[in-house]
Coordinates of C-alpha atoms in Angstrom, one line a residue:
M12 CA -112.5 -288.8 -133.8
R13 CA -112.5 -285.1 -132.9
P14 CA -115.8 -283.3 -133.1
R15 CA -116.1 -280.7 -135.9
E16 CA -115.6 -277.1 -134.9
L17 CA -117.8 -274.8 -136.9
S18 CA -117.5 -271.0 -137.3
L19 CA -120.4 -268.7 -137.8
V20 CA -119.5 -268.7 -141.5
D21 CA -119.7 -272.5 -141.6
L22 CA -123.1 -272.4 -139.9
Q23 CA -124.4 -270.0 -142.5
T24 CA -123.4 -272.2 -145.4
L25 CA -125.2 -275.3 -144.0
S26 CA -128.7 -276.1 -145.0
P27 CA -131.1 -275.5 -142.1
D28 CA -132.5 -279.0 -142.7
S29 CA -129.1 -280.6 -142.3
Y30 CA -128.4 -279.9 -138.6
I31 CA -129.9 -279.4 -135.2
L32 CA -128.6 -276.5 -133.2
I33 CA -128.7 -277.1 -129.4
D34 CA -128.2 -274.6 -126.7
I35 CA -126.7 -276.4 -123.6
R36 CA -126.6 -273.4 -121.3
S37 CA -128.8 -273.0 -118.2
E38 CA -132.5 -272.2 -118.4
H39 CA -131.8 -268.7 -117.0
A40 CA -129.1 -268.0 -119.6
Y41 CA -131.3 -269.3 -122.5
Q42 CA -134.3 -267.1 -121.4
N43 CA -132.0 -264.0 -121.5
G44 CA -131.1 -264.6 -125.2
F45 CA -130.4 -267.4 -127.6
I46 CA -129.5 -268.1 -131.3
P47 CA -132.8 -268.2 -133.3
G48 CA -133.8 -271.7 -134.1
A49 CA -131.8 -273.3 -131.3
L50 CA -133.3 -276.0 -129.1
H51 CA -132.7 -275.7 -125.4
V52 CA -131.3 -278.9 -123.9
P53 CA -129.2 -278.3 -120.7
I54 CA -126.2 -280.5 -120.3
D55 CA -127.7 -282.6 -117.5
A56 CA -130.6 -283.6 -119.8
L57 CA -128.7 -283.8 -123.1
E58 CA -127.7 -287.5 -122.9
Q59 CA -131.2 -288.5 -121.7
D60 CA -133.0 -286.8 -124.6
A61 CA -133.3 -289.7 -127.0
D62 CA -135.4 -287.8 -129.5
V63 CA -132.6 -285.3 -130.1
L64 CA -129.6 -287.7 -130.0
S65 CA -131.2 -290.3 -132.3
T66 CA -131.4 -287.9 -135.2
E67 CA -129.4 -288.5 -138.4
K68 CA -128.8 -284.8 -138.7
Q69 CA -125.6 -283.2 -137.6
I70 CA -125.8 -282.1 -133.9
I71 CA -124.3 -278.7 -133.3
L72 CA -123.8 -277.6 -129.7
Y73 CA -123.1 -274.2 -128.3
C74 CA -122.5 -272.9 -124.8
T75 CA -121.5 -269.4 -123.7
K76 CA -118.0 -269.2 -125.2
G77 CA -117.4 -272.6 -126.8
L78 CA -115.5 -274.2 -124.0
V79 CA -118.0 -276.6 -122.5
S80 CA -119.7 -277.4 -125.8
A81 CA -116.4 -278.6 -127.2
D82 CA -116.0 -281.1 -124.4
V83 CA -119.6 -282.3 -124.6
A84 CA -119.4 -282.6 -128.4
A85 CA -116.2 -284.8 -128.0
R86 CA -118.1 -287.1 -125.7
L87 CA -121.0 -287.5 -128.1
T88 CA -118.5 -288.1 -131.0
D89 CA -116.9 -290.9 -129.0
R90 CA -120.4 -292.5 -128.9
G91 CA -120.5 -292.4 -132.6
L92 CA -122.9 -289.4 -132.8
P93 CA -122.5 -286.7 -135.6
A94 CA -121.7 -283.9 -133.1
G95 CA -119.9 -280.7 -133.6
H96 CA -119.8 -277.4 -131.7
L97 CA -119.9 -273.7 -132.5
A98 CA -116.6 -271.9 -132.0
G99 CA -116.9 -269.0 -129.7
G100 CA -120.4 -270.0 -128.6
Y101 CA -123.2 -267.6 -128.0
V102 CA -120.8 -264.7 -127.4
A103 CA -119.4 -265.0 -130.9
W104 CA -122.8 -265.0 -132.4
L105 CA -123.9 -262.1 -130.2
L106 CA -121.0 -259.9 -131.3
E107 CA -121.6 -260.8 -135.0
H108 CA -125.3 -260.1 -134.9
L109 CA -125.4 -256.9 -132.9
S110 CA -126.9 -254.0 -134.9
H111 CA -124.4 -251.3 -135.8
Q112 CA -127.2 -248.7 -136.2
D113 CA -127.5 -246.3 -133.3
K114 CA -130.5 -247.0 -131.3
W115 CA -130.3 -244.4 -128.6
E116 CA -132.9 -242.1 -130.0
A117 CA -135.5 -244.8 -130.3
V118 CA -134.6 -246.1 -126.8
E119 CA -135.0 -242.7 -125.3
T120 CA -138.3 -242.0 -127.1
S121 CA -139.7 -245.3 -125.8
I122 CA -138.7 -244.5 -122.2
R123 CA -140.7 -241.3 -122.5
K124 CA -143.7 -243.0 -124.1
K125 CA -144.1 -246.7 -124.3
F126 CA -142.2 -247.6 -121.1
H127 CA -142.9 -244.4 -119.2
K128 CA -145.4 -246.0 -116.7
T129 CA -143.5 -249.3 -116.1
L130 CA -139.9 -248.0 -116.1
F131 CA -139.4 -244.2 -115.8
S132 CA -142.3 -243.6 -113.4
Q133 CA -141.2 -246.5 -111.2
F134 CA -137.6 -245.1 -111.3
T135 CA -138.7 -241.7 -110.1
K136 CA -141.0 -243.2 -107.6
G137 CA -138.1 -245.0 -106.0
I138 CA -136.0 -241.8 -105.9
R139 CA -138.9 -239.8 -104.3
T140 CA -139.9 -242.5 -101.9
Y141 CA -136.5 -243.1 -100.4
D142 CA -135.0 -239.6 -101.0
L143 CA -132.1 -241.0 -103.0
I144 CA -130.9 -237.8 -104.7
Q145 CA -130.1 -234.4 -103.2
A146 CA -128.8 -231.1 -104.7
G147 CA -125.1 -231.2 -105.4
D148 CA -124.8 -235.0 -105.6
R149 CA -122.2 -236.5 -107.9
I150 CA -123.4 -240.0 -108.6
A151 CA -121.3 -242.9 -110.1
V152 CA -123.8 -244.9 -112.1
C153 CA -122.2 -248.4 -111.9
I154 CA -122.5 -250.4 -115.1
S155 CA -121.7 -254.1 -115.3
G156 CA -122.9 -254.5 -118.9
G157 CA -126.0 -256.4 -118.1
K158 CA -129.6 -255.3 -118.9
D159 CA -130.3 -253.8 -115.5
S160 CA -127.4 -251.5 -115.2
M161 CA -127.6 -250.4 -118.9
L162 CA -131.2 -249.5 -118.5
M163 CA -130.4 -247.7 -115.2
A164 CA -127.9 -245.5 -117.1
K165 CA -130.6 -244.6 -119.7
L166 CA -133.1 -243.8 -117.0
F167 CA -130.6 -241.5 -115.3
Q168 CA -130.0 -239.7 -118.6
E169 CA -133.7 -239.2 -119.0
L170 CA -133.9 -237.9 -115.4
T171 CA -131.5 -235.2 -116.2
R172 CA -134.1 -233.7 -118.6
H173 CA -136.6 -233.4 -115.7
R174 CA -134.4 -232.7 -112.7
K175 CA -135.5 -230.1 -110.2
V176 CA -132.2 -230.2 -108.3
P177 CA -128.7 -230.0 -109.7
F178 CA -126.6 -233.3 -109.7
E179 CA -123.9 -234.8 -111.8
L180 CA -123.5 -238.3 -113.3
I181 CA -120.5 -240.5 -114.1
F182 CA -121.2 -243.7 -115.9
L183 CA -118.6 -246.0 -114.3
V184 CA -117.5 -249.4 -115.6
M185 CA -115.1 -251.6 -113.7
D186 CA -113.2 -254.2 -115.8
P187 CA -112.3 -257.0 -113.3
G188 CA -110.5 -258.9 -115.9
Y189 CA -113.1 -259.5 -118.6
A190 CA -112.3 -261.5 -121.7
P191 CA -111.7 -259.1 -124.6
E192 CA -115.0 -260.0 -126.3
N193 CA -117.0 -259.3 -123.1
R194 CA -115.5 -255.9 -122.7
A195 CA -116.0 -255.2 -126.4
L196 CA -119.7 -256.0 -126.0
I197 CA -120.1 -253.6 -123.1
E198 CA -118.4 -250.8 -125.0
H199 CA -120.4 -251.5 -128.1
N200 CA -123.7 -251.4 -126.3
A201 CA -122.7 -248.2 -124.6
K202 CA -121.9 -246.7 -128.0
I203 CA -125.3 -247.6 -129.6
L204 CA -127.1 -246.4 -126.5
N205 CA -125.1 -243.2 -126.3
I206 CA -123.8 -243.8 -122.8
P207 CA -120.3 -242.1 -122.2
L208 CA -118.3 -244.6 -120.1
T209 CA -115.5 -244.1 -117.7
I210 CA -113.7 -247.5 -117.5
F211 CA -111.1 -248.6 -115.0
E212 CA -109.3 -251.9 -114.7
T213 CA -108.7 -254.3 -111.8
D214 CA -107.4 -257.8 -111.4
I215 CA -110.3 -259.2 -109.3
F216 CA -110.9 -262.2 -111.5
D217 CA -107.3 -263.3 -111.1
S218 CA -107.5 -262.8 -107.4
V219 CA -110.6 -265.0 -106.8
F220 CA -110.0 -267.6 -109.5
T221 CA -108.0 -269.8 -107.1
A222 CA -110.9 -270.0 -104.7
P223 CA -113.9 -271.2 -106.8
K224 CA -116.0 -272.3 -103.8
S225 CA -116.3 -268.8 -102.5
A226 CA -115.4 -266.9 -105.7
C227 CA -118.9 -265.3 -106.1
Y228 CA -118.9 -263.9 -102.6
L229 CA -115.3 -262.7 -102.7
C230 CA -115.8 -261.2 -106.2
A231 CA -118.9 -259.3 -105.1
R232 CA -117.2 -257.8 -102.0
M233 CA -114.1 -256.8 -103.9
R234 CA -116.0 -255.3 -106.8
R235 CA -118.1 -253.2 -104.4
G236 CA -114.9 -252.0 -102.7
H237 CA -113.2 -251.0 -105.9
L238 CA -116.3 -249.2 -107.1
Y239 CA -116.5 -247.2 -103.9
S240 CA -112.8 -246.3 -104.1
K241 CA -112.9 -245.2 -107.7
A242 CA -116.1 -243.3 -107.4
Q243 CA -114.6 -241.4 -104.4
E244 CA -111.5 -240.8 -106.3
L245 CA -113.6 -239.2 -109.1
G246 CA -115.3 -236.9 -106.6
C247 CA -118.5 -238.8 -106.3
N248 CA -120.5 -239.1 -103.0
K249 CA -122.8 -241.9 -104.2
I250 CA -122.8 -245.0 -106.2
A251 CA -126.0 -246.3 -107.9
L252 CA -126.6 -250.0 -108.5
G253 CA -129.2 -251.6 -110.8
H254 CA -130.9 -253.9 -108.3
H255 CA -134.7 -254.1 -109.0
Y256 CA -137.9 -255.2 -107.3
D257 CA -137.4 -258.9 -108.0
D258 CA -133.9 -258.7 -106.5
V259 CA -135.4 -257.3 -103.4
I260 CA -138.0 -260.0 -102.8
E261 CA -135.5 -262.7 -103.7
T262 CA -133.1 -261.3 -101.1
I263 CA -135.8 -261.4 -98.4
L264 CA -136.5 -265.0 -99.0
M265 CA -132.8 -265.9 -99.3
S266 CA -132.1 -264.3 -96.0
V267 CA -134.8 -266.3 -94.3
L268 CA -134.3 -269.7 -96.0
H269 CA -130.6 -269.7 -96.3
G270 CA -129.3 -267.2 -93.8
A271 CA -131.7 -267.8 -90.9
Q272 CA -132.4 -264.1 -90.5
F273 CA -135.0 -261.5 -91.7
Q274 CA -133.5 -258.7 -93.7
T275 CA -133.9 -257.0 -97.0
M276 CA -131.8 -255.3 -99.7
M277 CA -132.0 -251.6 -98.6
P278 CA -132.9 -248.8 -101.1
K279 CA -129.9 -246.8 -99.8
L280 CA -127.0 -247.4 -97.4
H281 CA -124.2 -245.4 -95.9
S282 CA -120.8 -247.0 -96.6
Q283 CA -119.1 -248.4 -93.5
N284 CA -115.6 -248.3 -95.1
F285 CA -115.7 -245.2 -97.2
P286 CA -116.9 -242.2 -95.1
G287 CA -119.1 -239.8 -96.9
M288 CA -120.1 -242.4 -99.5
E289 CA -123.6 -243.8 -100.0
L290 CA -125.1 -246.6 -102.1
I291 CA -128.5 -246.0 -103.8
R292 CA -130.8 -248.4 -105.7
P293 CA -133.1 -246.2 -107.8
M294 CA -134.7 -249.2 -109.6
Y295 CA -136.2 -250.5 -106.4
F296 CA -139.8 -250.5 -107.7
I297 CA -139.0 -251.7 -111.3
R298 CA -140.1 -255.3 -112.2
E299 CA -137.6 -257.6 -114.0
K300 CA -140.3 -258.6 -116.5
D301 CA -140.6 -255.0 -117.6
I302 CA -136.8 -254.7 -118.0
K303 CA -136.9 -257.8 -120.2
H304 CA -139.8 -256.4 -122.2
F305 CA -137.7 -253.2 -122.8
Q306 CA -134.7 -255.3 -123.9
T307 CA -136.7 -257.5 -126.2
Y308 CA -138.6 -254.6 -127.7
H309 CA -135.4 -252.9 -128.8
D310 CA -133.6 -256.2 -129.7
L311 CA -130.9 -255.3 -127.3
R312 CA -128.4 -258.0 -126.5
F313 CA -126.5 -258.2 -123.2
L314 CA -124.4 -260.9 -121.7
L315 CA -126.0 -262.6 -118.8
C316 CA -122.7 -262.9 -117.1
A317 CA -119.2 -262.0 -118.1
C318 CA -117.6 -263.9 -115.2
R319 CA -114.7 -266.3 -115.8
F320 CA -116.7 -269.1 -114.1
T321 CA -119.7 -268.8 -116.4
D322 CA -118.8 -271.7 -118.6
T323 CA -118.3 -274.1 -115.7
C324 CA -120.9 -273.1 -113.2
S325 CA -123.8 -274.9 -115.0
T326 CA -121.9 -278.2 -115.0
D327 CA -121.1 -278.2 -111.3
G328 CA -124.0 -279.2 -109.1
G329 CA -122.4 -277.5 -106.1
M330 CA -122.5 -274.1 -107.7
V331 CA -126.2 -273.9 -108.6
S332 CA -127.4 -270.4 -107.9
K333 CA -129.4 -270.0 -104.7
R334 CA -131.1 -267.0 -106.3
T335 CA -132.2 -269.2 -109.3
E336 CA -133.8 -271.6 -106.8
I337 CA -135.6 -268.7 -105.1
K338 CA -136.9 -267.4 -108.4
Q339 CA -138.4 -270.8 -109.1
L340 CA -139.9 -271.0 -105.6
I341 CA -141.6 -267.6 -106.1
R342 CA -143.0 -268.7 -109.5
T343 CA -144.4 -271.8 -107.8
L344 CA -146.0 -269.9 -105.0
K345 CA -147.5 -267.4 -107.4
E346 CA -149.5 -270.2 -109.1
T347 CA -151.8 -270.3 -106.0
N348 CA -151.3 -266.8 -104.7
P349 CA -151.0 -264.0 -107.3
Y350 CA -150.1 -261.5 -104.5
V351 CA -147.1 -263.4 -103.2
E352 CA -144.6 -261.0 -104.7
S353 CA -146.1 -257.8 -103.3
N354 CA -146.7 -259.6 -100.0
I355 CA -143.0 -260.4 -99.7
F356 CA -142.0 -256.9 -100.7
N357 CA -144.4 -255.2 -98.3
S358 CA -143.5 -257.6 -95.4
V359 CA -140.4 -255.6 -94.5
E360 CA -142.5 -252.4 -94.1
N361 CA -145.0 -254.2 -91.8
V362 CA -142.7 -255.6 -89.1
H363 CA -144.3 -255.6 -85.6
I364 CA -141.6 -255.5 -83.0
E365 CA -144.1 -256.8 -80.4
A366 CA -144.4 -260.0 -82.4
I367 CA -140.6 -260.5 -82.8
V368 CA -138.8 -262.8 -80.4
S369 CA -135.4 -261.1 -80.8
Y370 CA -133.9 -258.4 -83.0
K371 CA -130.6 -256.6 -83.3
K372 CA -130.1 -252.8 -83.3
D373 CA -126.7 -251.0 -83.4
G374 CA -125.0 -254.3 -82.8
K375 CA -127.0 -255.0 -79.6
Q376 CA -129.3 -258.0 -79.2
H377 CA -132.8 -257.2 -77.9
H378 CA -135.1 -260.0 -76.6
F379 CA -138.8 -259.8 -75.9
L380 CA -138.2 -261.1 -72.4
D381 CA -136.2 -258.0 -71.6
T382 CA -139.4 -255.9 -71.3
Y383 CA -142.0 -258.7 -71.1
D384 CA -142.9 -258.2 -67.4
D385 CA -143.0 -254.4 -67.8
M386 CA -146.2 -254.7 -69.8

């Protein structure tokens, strides 16, 4: 027997007491937004959760776009359980429940007042500390559609009200092959936030789809290259990315634990392949928890990931995110050391060359024995 496929209209007609709505996505996805009233039971734990599966109520599953939940519901139905799934998944619900009322005025007011200390002040601190903007810059503010890049766009808009040097902004979106509903969500959020987008299309998703084991790495490199190229074509000399404080400390630990090297995510970089172009990260000092607070406060809904692999990554143990593992490690370490995050962040500014066995500079390896007997 095939599982029942329910639309959002079907869900609204059911009595709340007649069903249990279960979100089978990853913990990270669930924490970034879920359908109100849904229980979170990841796929791996679903069949082991006897309390949920023993219910006489109808079980309605949902994933990101309704693909994985359909398969899981079919397996449960084969076991004789009253299982169904939500057509279109969380994305369908998200698009249906987005507010159509312009929020940009309230958002901008909050950046000047409520979130001035945690967001805007930290944004300008990063720009001042690392000298990220100079007079005459034309900056491509790169927007992926997630919470970080959308907030960065609003912070840049606020910065234009206070700027002491002249610079220009282009809010650049690359469509690597998004599903129509994902692109629609990006455009909708830009509209309600009053962000004028410049969108260009590529076929990156098609190019990397046949190489799932290295898809994330290939996709990231190709996206960066396309962004540089388009920004340069538009007369920009810089691209701005929305990486934040937590990204920085996670990258440091990832480089040590998974890359056997000590390096960080730099606040700015000269492009090696596009002469005259530079990458800047003005959200360097902004904490992710403050970004999430901003998002929740304004009831803004963003997709966690618009990647074609999103619906399958959580079911494949080989594709578990290393960054997610590092996030959990930092949370665990923080339980006994409340300063662990700032210690990791500050470690790359307190490097003592005399206490380093070997390091690289300009492609050349330097070893402590090279000068050891000179001391």
